[in-house]
N, CA and C of each residue as an Amber inpcrd file, in Angstrom:
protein
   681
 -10.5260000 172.4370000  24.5590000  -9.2590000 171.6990000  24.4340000
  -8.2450000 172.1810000  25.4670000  -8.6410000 173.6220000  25.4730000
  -7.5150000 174.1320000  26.8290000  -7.4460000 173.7630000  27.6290000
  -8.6220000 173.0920000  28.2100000  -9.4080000 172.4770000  29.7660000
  -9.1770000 171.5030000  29.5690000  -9.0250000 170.7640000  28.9000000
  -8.6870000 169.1470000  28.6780000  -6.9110000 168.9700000  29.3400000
  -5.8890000 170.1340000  28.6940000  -4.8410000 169.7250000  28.4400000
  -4.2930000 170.2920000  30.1690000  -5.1870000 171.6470000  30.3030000
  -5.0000000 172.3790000  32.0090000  -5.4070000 171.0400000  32.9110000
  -6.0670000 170.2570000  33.2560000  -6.8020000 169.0870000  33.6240000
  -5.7880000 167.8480000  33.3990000  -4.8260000 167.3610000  31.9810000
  -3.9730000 166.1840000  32.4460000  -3.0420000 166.8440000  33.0660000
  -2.5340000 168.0990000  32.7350000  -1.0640000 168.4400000  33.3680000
  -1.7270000 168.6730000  35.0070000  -2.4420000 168.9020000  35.3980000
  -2.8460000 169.0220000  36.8540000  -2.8150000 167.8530000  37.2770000
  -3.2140000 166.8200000  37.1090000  -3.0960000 165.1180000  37.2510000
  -1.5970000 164.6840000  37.0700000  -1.0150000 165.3310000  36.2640000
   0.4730000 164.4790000  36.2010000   1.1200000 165.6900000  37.3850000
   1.0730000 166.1450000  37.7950000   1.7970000 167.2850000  38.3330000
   1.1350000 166.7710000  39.8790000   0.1180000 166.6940000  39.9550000
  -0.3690000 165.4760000  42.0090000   0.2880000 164.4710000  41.6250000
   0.5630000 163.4660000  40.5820000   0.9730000 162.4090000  40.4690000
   2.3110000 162.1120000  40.9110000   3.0020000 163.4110000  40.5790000
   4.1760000 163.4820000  40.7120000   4.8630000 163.7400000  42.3720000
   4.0730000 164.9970000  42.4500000   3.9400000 165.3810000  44.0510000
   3.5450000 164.3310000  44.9190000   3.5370000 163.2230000  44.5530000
   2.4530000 161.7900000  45.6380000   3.4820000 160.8460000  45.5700000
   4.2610000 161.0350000  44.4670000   5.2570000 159.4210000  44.4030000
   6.2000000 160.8020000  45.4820000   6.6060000 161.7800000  45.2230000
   7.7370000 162.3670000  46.2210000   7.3540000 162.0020000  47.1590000
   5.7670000 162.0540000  47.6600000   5.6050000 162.4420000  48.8750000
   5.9250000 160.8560000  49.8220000   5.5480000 159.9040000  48.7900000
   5.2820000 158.7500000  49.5410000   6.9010000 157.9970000  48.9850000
   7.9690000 158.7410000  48.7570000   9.4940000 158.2010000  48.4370000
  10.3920000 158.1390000  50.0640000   9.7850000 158.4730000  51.1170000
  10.7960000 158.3170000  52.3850000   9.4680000 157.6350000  53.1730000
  10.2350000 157.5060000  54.1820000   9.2380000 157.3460000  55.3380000
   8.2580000 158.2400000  55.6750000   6.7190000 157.2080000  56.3480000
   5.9720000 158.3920000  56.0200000   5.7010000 159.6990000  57.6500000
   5.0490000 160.6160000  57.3280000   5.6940000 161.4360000  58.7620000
   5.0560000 160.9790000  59.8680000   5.2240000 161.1010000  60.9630000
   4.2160000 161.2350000  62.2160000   2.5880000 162.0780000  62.1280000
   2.1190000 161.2350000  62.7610000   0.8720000 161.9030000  62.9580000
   0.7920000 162.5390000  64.4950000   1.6510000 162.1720000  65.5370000
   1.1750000 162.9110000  67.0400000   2.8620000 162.9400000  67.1850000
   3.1050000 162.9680000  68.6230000   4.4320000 163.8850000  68.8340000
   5.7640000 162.7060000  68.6370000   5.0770000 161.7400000  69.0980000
   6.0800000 160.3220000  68.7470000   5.3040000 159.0030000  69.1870000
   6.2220000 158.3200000  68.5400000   5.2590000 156.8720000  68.6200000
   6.0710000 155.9210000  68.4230000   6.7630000 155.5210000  69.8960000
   8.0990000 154.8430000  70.3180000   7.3680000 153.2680000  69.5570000
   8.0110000 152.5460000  69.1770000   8.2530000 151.1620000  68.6330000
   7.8250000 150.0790000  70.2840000   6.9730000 149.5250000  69.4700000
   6.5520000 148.5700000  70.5250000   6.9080000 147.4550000  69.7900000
   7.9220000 146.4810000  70.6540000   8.0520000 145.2250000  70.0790000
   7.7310000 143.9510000  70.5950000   6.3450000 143.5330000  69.5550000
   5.1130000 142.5130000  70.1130000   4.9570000 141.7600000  68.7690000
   5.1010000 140.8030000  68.3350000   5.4820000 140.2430000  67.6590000
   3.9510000 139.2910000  67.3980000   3.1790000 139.2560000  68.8660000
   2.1430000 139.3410000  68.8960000   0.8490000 139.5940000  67.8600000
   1.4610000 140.9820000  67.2670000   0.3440000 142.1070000  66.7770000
   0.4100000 141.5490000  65.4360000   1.0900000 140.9310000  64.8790000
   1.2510000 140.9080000  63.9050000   2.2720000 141.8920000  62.8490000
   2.2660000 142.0280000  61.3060000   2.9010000 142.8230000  60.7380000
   2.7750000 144.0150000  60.3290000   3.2760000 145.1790000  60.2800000
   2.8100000 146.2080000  60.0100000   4.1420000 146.8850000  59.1460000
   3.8850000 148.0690000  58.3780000   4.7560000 148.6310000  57.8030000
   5.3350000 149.7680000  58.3290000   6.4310000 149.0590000  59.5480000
   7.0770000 149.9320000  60.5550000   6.7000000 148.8740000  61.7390000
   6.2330000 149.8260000  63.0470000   6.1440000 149.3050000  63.8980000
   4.7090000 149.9180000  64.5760000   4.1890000 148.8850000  65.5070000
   3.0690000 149.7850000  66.4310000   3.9660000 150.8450000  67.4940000
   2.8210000 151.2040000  67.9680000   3.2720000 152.6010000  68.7380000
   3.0020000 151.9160000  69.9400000   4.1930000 152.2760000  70.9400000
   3.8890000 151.8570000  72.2340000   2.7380000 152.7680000  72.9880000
   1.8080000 152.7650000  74.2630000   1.0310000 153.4580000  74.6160000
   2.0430000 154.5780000  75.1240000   1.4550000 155.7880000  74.9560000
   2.3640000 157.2280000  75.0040000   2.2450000 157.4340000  76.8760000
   1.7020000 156.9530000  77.4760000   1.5600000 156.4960000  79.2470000
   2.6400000 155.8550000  79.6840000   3.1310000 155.2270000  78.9920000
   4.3200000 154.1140000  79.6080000   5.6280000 154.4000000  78.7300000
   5.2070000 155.9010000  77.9540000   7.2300000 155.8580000  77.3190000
   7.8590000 156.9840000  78.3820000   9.0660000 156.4080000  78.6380000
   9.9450000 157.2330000  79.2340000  11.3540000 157.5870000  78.4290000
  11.6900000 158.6290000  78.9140000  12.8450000 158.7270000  78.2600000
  14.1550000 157.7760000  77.7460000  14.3560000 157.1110000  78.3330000
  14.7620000 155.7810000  78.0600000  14.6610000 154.9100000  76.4280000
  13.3340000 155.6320000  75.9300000  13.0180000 154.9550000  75.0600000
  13.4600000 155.5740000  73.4170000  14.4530000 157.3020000  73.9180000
  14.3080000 158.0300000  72.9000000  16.3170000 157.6820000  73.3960000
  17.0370000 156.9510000  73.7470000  17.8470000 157.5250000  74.2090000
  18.4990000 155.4840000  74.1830000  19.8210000 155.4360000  73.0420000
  21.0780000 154.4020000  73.2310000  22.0910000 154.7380000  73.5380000
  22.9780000 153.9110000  74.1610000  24.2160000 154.2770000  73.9910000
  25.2470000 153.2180000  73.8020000  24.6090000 152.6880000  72.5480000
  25.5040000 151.4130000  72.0430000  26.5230000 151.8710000  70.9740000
  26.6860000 153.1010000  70.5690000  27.4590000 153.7040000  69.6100000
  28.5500000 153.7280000  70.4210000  28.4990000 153.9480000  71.8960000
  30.0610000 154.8710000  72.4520000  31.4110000 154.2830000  72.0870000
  31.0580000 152.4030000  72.4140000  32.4590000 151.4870000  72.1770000
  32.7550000 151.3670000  70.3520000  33.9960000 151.0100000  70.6410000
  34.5010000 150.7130000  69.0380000  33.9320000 149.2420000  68.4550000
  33.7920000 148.9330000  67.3160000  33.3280000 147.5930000  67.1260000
  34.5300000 147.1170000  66.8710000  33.7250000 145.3240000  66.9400000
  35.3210000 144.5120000  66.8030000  35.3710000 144.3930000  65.0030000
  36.3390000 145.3440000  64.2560000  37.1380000 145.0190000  63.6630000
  37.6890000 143.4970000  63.0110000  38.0840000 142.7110000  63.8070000
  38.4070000 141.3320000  63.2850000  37.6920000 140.5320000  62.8400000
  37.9620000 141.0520000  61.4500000  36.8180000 139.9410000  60.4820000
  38.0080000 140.2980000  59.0260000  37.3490000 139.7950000  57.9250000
  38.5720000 139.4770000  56.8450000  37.8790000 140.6490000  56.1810000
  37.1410000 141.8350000  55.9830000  37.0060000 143.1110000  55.5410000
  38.0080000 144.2720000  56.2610000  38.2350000 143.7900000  57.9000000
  38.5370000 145.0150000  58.3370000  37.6770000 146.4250000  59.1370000
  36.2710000 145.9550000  59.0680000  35.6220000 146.9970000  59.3250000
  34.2650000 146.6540000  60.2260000  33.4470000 147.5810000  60.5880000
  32.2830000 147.0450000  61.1590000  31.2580000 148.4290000  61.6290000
  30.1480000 147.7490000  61.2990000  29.0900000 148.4860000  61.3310000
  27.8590000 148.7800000  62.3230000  28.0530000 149.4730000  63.3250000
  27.1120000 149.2250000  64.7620000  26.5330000 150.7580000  64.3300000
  24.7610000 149.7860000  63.9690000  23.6390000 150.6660000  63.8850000
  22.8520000 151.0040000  65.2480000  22.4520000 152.1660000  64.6080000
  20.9970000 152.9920000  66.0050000  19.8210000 152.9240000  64.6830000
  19.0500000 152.1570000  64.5930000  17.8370000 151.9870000  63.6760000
  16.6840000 151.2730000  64.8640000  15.9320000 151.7680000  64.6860000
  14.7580000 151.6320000  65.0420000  14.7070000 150.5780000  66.1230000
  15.5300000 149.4670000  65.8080000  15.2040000 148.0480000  66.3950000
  16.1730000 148.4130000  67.5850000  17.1180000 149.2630000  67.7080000
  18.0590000 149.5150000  68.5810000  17.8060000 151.0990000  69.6030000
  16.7060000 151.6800000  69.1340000  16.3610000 153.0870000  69.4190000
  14.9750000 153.2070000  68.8830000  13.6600000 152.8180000  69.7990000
  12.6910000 152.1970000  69.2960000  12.0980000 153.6890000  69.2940000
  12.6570000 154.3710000  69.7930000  11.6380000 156.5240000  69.6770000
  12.4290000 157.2550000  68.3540000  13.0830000 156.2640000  67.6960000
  13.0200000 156.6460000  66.2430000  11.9470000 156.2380000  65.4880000
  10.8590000 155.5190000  65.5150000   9.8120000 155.0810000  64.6410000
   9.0960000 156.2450000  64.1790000   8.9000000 156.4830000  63.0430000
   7.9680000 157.6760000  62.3090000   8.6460000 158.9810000  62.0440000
   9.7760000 159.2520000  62.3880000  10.7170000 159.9290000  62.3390000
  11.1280000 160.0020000  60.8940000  11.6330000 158.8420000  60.3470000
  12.5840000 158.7030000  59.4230000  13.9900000 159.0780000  59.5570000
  14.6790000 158.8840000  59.9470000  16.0550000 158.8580000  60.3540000
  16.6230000 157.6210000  60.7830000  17.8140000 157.5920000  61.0520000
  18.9480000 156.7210000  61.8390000  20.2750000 157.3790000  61.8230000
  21.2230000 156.0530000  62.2790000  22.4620000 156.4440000  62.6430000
  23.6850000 155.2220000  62.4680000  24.3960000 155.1490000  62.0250000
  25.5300000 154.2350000  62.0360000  26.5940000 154.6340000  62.6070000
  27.5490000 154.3400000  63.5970000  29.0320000 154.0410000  63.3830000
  29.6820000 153.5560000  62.8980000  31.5730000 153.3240000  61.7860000
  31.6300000 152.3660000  61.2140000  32.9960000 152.7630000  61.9610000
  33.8150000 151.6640000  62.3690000  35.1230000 151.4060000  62.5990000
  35.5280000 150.5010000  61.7010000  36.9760000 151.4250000  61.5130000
  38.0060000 150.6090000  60.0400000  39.1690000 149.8260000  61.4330000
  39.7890000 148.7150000  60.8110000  41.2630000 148.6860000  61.5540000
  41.7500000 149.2020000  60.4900000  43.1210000 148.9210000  60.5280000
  43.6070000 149.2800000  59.2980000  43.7080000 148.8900000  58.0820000
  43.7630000 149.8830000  56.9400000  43.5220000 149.2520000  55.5240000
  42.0890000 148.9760000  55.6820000  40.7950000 148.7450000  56.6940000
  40.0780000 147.8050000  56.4640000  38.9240000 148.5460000  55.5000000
  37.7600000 147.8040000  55.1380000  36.8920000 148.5680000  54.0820000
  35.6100000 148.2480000  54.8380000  34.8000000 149.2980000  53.9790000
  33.3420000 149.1680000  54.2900000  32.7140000 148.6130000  52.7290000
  32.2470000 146.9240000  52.8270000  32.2890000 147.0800000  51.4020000
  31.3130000 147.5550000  50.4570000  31.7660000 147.1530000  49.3450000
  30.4850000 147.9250000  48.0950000  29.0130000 147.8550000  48.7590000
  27.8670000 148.2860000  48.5680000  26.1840000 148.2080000  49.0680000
  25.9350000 148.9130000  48.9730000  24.3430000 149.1070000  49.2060000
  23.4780000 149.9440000  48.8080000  22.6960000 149.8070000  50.2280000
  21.6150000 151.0450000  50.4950000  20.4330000 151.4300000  50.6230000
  19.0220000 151.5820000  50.2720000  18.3690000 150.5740000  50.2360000
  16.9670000 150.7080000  49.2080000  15.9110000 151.8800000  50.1240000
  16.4830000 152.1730000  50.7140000  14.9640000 152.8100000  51.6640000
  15.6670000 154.2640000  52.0900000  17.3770000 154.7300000  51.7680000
  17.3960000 155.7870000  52.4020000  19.0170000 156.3830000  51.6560000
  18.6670000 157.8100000  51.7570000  19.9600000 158.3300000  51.5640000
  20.9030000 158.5090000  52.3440000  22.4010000 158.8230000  51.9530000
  23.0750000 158.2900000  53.5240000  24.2170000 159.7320000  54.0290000
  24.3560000 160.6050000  54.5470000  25.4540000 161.3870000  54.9620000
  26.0350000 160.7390000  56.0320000  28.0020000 160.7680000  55.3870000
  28.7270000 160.1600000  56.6730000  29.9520000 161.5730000  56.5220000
  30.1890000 161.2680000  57.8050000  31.2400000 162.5330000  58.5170000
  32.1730000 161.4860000  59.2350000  33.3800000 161.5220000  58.3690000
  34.7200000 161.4250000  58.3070000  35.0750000 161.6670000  60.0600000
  35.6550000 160.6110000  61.2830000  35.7820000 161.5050000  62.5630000
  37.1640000 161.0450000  62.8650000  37.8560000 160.1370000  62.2940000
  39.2390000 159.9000000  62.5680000  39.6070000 159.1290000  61.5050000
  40.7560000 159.8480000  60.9900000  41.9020000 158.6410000  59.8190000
  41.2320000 159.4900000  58.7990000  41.6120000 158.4680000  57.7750000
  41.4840000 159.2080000  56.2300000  40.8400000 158.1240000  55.4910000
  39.6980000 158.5340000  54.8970000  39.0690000 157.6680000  54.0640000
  38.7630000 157.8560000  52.6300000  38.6270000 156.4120000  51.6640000
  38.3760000 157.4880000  50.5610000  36.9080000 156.4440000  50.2000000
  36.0460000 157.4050000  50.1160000  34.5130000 157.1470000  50.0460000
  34.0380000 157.7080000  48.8090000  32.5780000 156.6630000  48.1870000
  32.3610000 156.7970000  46.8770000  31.3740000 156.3030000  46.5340000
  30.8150000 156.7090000  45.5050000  29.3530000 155.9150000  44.9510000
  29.3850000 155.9430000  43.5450000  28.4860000 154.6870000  42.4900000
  28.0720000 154.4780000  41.3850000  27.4020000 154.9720000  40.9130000
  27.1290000 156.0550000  39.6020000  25.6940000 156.1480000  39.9430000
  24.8290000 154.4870000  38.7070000  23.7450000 155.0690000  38.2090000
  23.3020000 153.5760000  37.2910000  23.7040000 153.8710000  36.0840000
  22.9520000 152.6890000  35.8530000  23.5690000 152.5410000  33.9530000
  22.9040000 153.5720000  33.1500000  23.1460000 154.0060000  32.0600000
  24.5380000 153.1350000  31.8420000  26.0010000 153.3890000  31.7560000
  25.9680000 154.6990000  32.4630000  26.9440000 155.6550000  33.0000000
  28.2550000 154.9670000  33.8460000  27.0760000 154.3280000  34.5850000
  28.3910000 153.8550000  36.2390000  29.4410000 155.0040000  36.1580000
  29.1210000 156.2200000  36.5350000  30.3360000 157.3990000  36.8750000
  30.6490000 156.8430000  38.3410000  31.7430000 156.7250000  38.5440000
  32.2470000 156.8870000  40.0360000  32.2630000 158.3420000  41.2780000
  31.9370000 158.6890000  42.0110000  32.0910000 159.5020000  42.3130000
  32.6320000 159.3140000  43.4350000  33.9760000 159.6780000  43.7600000
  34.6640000 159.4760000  44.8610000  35.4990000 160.5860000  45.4500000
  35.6820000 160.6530000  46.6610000  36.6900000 161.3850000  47.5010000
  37.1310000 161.0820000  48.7120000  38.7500000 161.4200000  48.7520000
  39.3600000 161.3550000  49.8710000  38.7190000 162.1130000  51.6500000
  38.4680000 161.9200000  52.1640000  38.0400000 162.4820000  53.2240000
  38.8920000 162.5360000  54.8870000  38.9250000 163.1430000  55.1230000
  39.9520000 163.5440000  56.2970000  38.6490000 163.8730000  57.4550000
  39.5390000 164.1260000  58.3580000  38.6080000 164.1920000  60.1900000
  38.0240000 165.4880000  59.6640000  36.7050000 165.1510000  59.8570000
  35.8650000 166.5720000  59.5920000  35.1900000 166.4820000  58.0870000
  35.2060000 165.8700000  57.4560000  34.8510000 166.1380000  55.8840000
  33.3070000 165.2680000  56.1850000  32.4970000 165.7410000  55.0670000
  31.4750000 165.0300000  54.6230000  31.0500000 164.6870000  53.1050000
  30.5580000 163.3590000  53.4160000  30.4850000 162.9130000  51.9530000
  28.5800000 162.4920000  51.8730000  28.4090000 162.6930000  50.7690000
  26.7070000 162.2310000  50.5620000  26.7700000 161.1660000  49.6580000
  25.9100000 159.7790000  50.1070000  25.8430000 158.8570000  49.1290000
  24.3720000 158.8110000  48.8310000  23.3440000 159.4010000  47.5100000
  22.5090000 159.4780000  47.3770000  21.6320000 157.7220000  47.6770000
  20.4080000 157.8260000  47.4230000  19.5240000 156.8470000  47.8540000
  19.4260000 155.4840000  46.9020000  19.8380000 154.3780000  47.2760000
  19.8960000 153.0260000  46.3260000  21.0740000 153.0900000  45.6920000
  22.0290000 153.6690000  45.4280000  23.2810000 153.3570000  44.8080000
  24.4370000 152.5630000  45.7280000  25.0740000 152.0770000  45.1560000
  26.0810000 151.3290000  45.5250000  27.0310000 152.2630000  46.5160000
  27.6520000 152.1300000  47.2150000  29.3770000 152.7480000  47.8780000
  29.3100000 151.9700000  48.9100000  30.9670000 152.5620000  49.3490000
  31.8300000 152.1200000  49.7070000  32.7770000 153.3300000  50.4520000
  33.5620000 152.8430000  51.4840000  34.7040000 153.2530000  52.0180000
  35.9260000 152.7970000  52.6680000  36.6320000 153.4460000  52.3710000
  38.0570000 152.1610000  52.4580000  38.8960000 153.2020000  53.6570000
  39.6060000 152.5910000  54.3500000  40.7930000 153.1960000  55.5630000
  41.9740000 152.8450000  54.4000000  42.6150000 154.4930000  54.3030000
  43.8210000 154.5150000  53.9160000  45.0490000 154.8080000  54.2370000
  44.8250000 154.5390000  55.3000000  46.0140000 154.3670000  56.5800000
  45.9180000 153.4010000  57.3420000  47.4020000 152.7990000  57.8550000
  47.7530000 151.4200000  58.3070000  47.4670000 151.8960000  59.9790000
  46.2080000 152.7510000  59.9180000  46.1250000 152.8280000  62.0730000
  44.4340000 152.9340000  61.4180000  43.5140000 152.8280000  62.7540000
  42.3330000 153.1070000  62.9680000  41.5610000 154.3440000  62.3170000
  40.4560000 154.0500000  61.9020000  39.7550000 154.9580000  61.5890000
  38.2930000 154.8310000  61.8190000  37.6290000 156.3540000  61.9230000
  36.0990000 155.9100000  62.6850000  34.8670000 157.0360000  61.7760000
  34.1530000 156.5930000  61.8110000  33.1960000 157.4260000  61.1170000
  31.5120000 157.3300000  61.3780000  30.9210000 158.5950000  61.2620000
  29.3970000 158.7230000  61.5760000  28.6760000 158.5540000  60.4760000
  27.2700000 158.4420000  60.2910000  26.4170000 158.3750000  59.0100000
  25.4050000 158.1930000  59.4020000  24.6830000 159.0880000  59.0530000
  22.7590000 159.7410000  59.4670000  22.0430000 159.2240000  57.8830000
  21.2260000 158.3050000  58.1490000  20.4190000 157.4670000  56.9600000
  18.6760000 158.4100000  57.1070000  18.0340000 158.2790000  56.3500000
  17.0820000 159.2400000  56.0410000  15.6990000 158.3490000  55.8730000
  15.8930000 157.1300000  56.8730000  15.0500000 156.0390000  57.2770000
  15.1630000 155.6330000  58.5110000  14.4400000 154.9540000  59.1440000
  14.5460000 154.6270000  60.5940000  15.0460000 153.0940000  60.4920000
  14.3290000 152.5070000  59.1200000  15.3180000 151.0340000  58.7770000
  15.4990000 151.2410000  57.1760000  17.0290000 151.7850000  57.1080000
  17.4710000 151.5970000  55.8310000  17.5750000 150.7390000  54.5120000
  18.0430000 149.4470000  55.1510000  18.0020000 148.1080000  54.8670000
  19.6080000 148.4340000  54.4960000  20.1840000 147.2760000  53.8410000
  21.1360000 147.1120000  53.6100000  21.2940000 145.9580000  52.3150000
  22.3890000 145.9910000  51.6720000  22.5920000 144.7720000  50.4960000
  23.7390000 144.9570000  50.2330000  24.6450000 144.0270000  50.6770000
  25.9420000 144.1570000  50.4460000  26.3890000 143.1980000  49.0000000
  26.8560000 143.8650000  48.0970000  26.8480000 143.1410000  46.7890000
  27.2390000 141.8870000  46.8450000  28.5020000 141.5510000  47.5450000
  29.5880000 140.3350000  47.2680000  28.7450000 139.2010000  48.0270000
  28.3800000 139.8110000  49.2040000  27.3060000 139.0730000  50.3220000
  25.9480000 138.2730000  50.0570000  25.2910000 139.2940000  48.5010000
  24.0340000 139.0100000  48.4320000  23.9390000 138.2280000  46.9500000
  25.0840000 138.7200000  46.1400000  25.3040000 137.7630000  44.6250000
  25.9800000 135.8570000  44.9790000  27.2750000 135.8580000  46.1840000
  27.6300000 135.0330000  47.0650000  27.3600000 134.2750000  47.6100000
  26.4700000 134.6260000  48.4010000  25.6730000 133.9900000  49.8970000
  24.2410000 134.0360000  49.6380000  24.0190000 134.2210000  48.7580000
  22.0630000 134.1730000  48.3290000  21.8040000 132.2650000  49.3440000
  21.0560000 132.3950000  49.7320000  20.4390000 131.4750000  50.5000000
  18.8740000 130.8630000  49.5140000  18.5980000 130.0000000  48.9650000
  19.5610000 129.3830000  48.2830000  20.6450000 129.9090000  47.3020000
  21.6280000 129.2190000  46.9870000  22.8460000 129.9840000  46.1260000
  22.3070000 130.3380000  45.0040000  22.4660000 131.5610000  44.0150000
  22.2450000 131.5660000  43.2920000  22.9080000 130.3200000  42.1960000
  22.1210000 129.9300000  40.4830000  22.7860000 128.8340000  39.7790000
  23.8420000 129.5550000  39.3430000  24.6060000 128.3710000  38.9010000
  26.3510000 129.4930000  38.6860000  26.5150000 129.6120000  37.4380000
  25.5260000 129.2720000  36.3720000  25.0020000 129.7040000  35.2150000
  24.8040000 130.8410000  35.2560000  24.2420000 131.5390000  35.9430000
  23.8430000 133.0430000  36.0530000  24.9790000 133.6690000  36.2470000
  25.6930000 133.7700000  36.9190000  27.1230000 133.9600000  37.7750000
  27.7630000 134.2110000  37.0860000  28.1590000 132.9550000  36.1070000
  29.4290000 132.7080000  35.1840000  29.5160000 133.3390000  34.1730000
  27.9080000 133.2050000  33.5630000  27.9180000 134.5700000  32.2670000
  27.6940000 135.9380000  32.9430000  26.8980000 136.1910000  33.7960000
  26.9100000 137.5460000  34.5330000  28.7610000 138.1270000  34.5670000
  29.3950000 137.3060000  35.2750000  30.3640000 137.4380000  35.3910000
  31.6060000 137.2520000  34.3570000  31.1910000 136.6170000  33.4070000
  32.4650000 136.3230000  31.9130000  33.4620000 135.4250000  32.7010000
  33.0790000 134.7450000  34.0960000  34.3820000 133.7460000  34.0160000
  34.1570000 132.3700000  34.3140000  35.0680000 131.7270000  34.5900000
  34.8780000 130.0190000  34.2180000  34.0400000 130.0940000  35.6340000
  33.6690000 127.9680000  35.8620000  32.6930000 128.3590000  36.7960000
  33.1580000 127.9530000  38.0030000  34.7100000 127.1930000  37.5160000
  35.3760000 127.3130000  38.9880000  36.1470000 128.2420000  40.0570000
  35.6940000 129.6280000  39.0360000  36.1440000 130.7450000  39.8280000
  34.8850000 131.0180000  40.7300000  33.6900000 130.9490000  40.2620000
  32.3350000 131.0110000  40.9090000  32.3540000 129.9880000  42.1450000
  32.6290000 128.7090000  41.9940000  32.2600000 127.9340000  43.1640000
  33.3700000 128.4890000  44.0390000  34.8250000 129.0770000  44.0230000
  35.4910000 128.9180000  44.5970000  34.8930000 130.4410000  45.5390000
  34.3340000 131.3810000  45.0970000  34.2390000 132.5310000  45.7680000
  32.6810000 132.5040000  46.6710000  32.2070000 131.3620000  45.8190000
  30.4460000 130.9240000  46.7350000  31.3400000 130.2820000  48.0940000
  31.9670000 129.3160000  47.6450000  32.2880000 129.1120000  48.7660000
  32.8000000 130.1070000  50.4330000  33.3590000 131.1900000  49.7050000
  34.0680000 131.9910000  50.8520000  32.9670000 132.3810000  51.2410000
  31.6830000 133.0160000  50.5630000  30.2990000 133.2760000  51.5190000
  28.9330000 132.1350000  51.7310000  29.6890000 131.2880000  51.8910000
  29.3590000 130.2210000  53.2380000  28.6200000 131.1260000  54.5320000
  27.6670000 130.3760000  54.8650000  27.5860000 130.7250000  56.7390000
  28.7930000 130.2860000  57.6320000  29.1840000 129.0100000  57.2540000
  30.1470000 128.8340000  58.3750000  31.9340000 130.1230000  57.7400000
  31.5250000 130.0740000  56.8920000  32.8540000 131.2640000  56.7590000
  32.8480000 132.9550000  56.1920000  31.9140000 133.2400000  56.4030000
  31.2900000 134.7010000  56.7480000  31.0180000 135.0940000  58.1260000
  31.4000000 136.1430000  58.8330000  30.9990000 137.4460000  59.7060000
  29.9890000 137.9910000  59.3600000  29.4830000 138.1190000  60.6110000
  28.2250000 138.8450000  61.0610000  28.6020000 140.3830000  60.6650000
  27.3880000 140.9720000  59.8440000  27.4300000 142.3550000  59.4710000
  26.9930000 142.7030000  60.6700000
């Protein structure tokens, strides 16, 4: 009976060690394996590897972060990624990179991450940044952050960050995927392509259903910004 019970706990205990192992991206097998984009090849989970003969440095190396993004949109804010598709000698890695520029007041809104956890470092202005955790708790966890601070938004939860000052603000954030994904709540309950029914909505939401059409409407294609 001892051997029986030494024998499941050894099975639940790899079982366990295998979902960790296979919870991020998975590692490299040789020194790198720059993103070849051939659309050609078909689908794969990630990308093929370009031939390691023809990568040059070039291929480990953007510099689309340096400028500020444009700001003018009705959030206030904007989000210029280095993921994989933009920095193809991140593939197999697991990592990335965001910049986010606030104007003023502007926000980064509510969303999540399904594929990665997120550290951002506060680099100008004052922000106050935060996450949900799930039900049926929903604790908030939030803080003010100043030039220099860091905040951690664990993996799949909701946050957010808001500019709380009427001047510019700028900020970094290292994701723990090479493609994070993204789901911006208002964007994806809103703008579902087809719309979601507003039956769902209206009781989801407890309100009448001309508050629903009126806010489907604002996430329209023709009246939504490009994330």
């Amino acid at each position: 009976m001892a051997n029986i019970h030494y024998f499941t706990l050894t099975i639940a205990i790899l079982a366990l060690a295998s979902s960790v192992a296979y919870a991020s991206d998975p590692g490299p097998l040789q020194d790198f394996c720059v993103a070849l984009d051939d659309s050609r090849a078909g689908f794969v989970n990630g990308n093929f590897c370009k031939d390691p003969l023809l990568v040059t440095a070039d291929d480990f190396f953007y510099s689309g972060l340096r400028e500020a993004g444009n700001t003018s949109n009705p959030l206030g804010s904007l989000v210029s990624p280095a993921f994989v598709a933009e920095l193809p000698g991140l593939n197999t890695f697991g990592i990335s990179m965001v910049r986010i520029d606030f104007a003023p007041n502007g926000l980064n809104a509510p969303h999540s991450h399904p594929r990665a956890a997120e550290v951002l470092t506060c680099l100008e202005g004052t922000l106050y940044a935060g996450f949900i955790s799930t039900n049926p708790q929903h604790r908030l966890f939030a803080k003010v952050l100043h030039e220099g601070d860091v905040f951690v938004f664990p993996r799949g939860l909701i946050h957010f960050q808001l500019n709380l000052e009427n001047k510019k603000a700028r900020a970094m954030a290292a994701l723990g995927s090479q493609n994070p994904g993204i789901i911006t709540i208002a964007n994806t309950l809103f703008g579902s392509n087809p719309p979601l029914p507003t039956e769902i909505l209206t009781k989801a939401f407890q309100v009448d259903k001309r508050v629903i059409d009126r806010i489907q409407k604002q996430f329209q294609p023709e009246n939504i910004f490009d994330e």
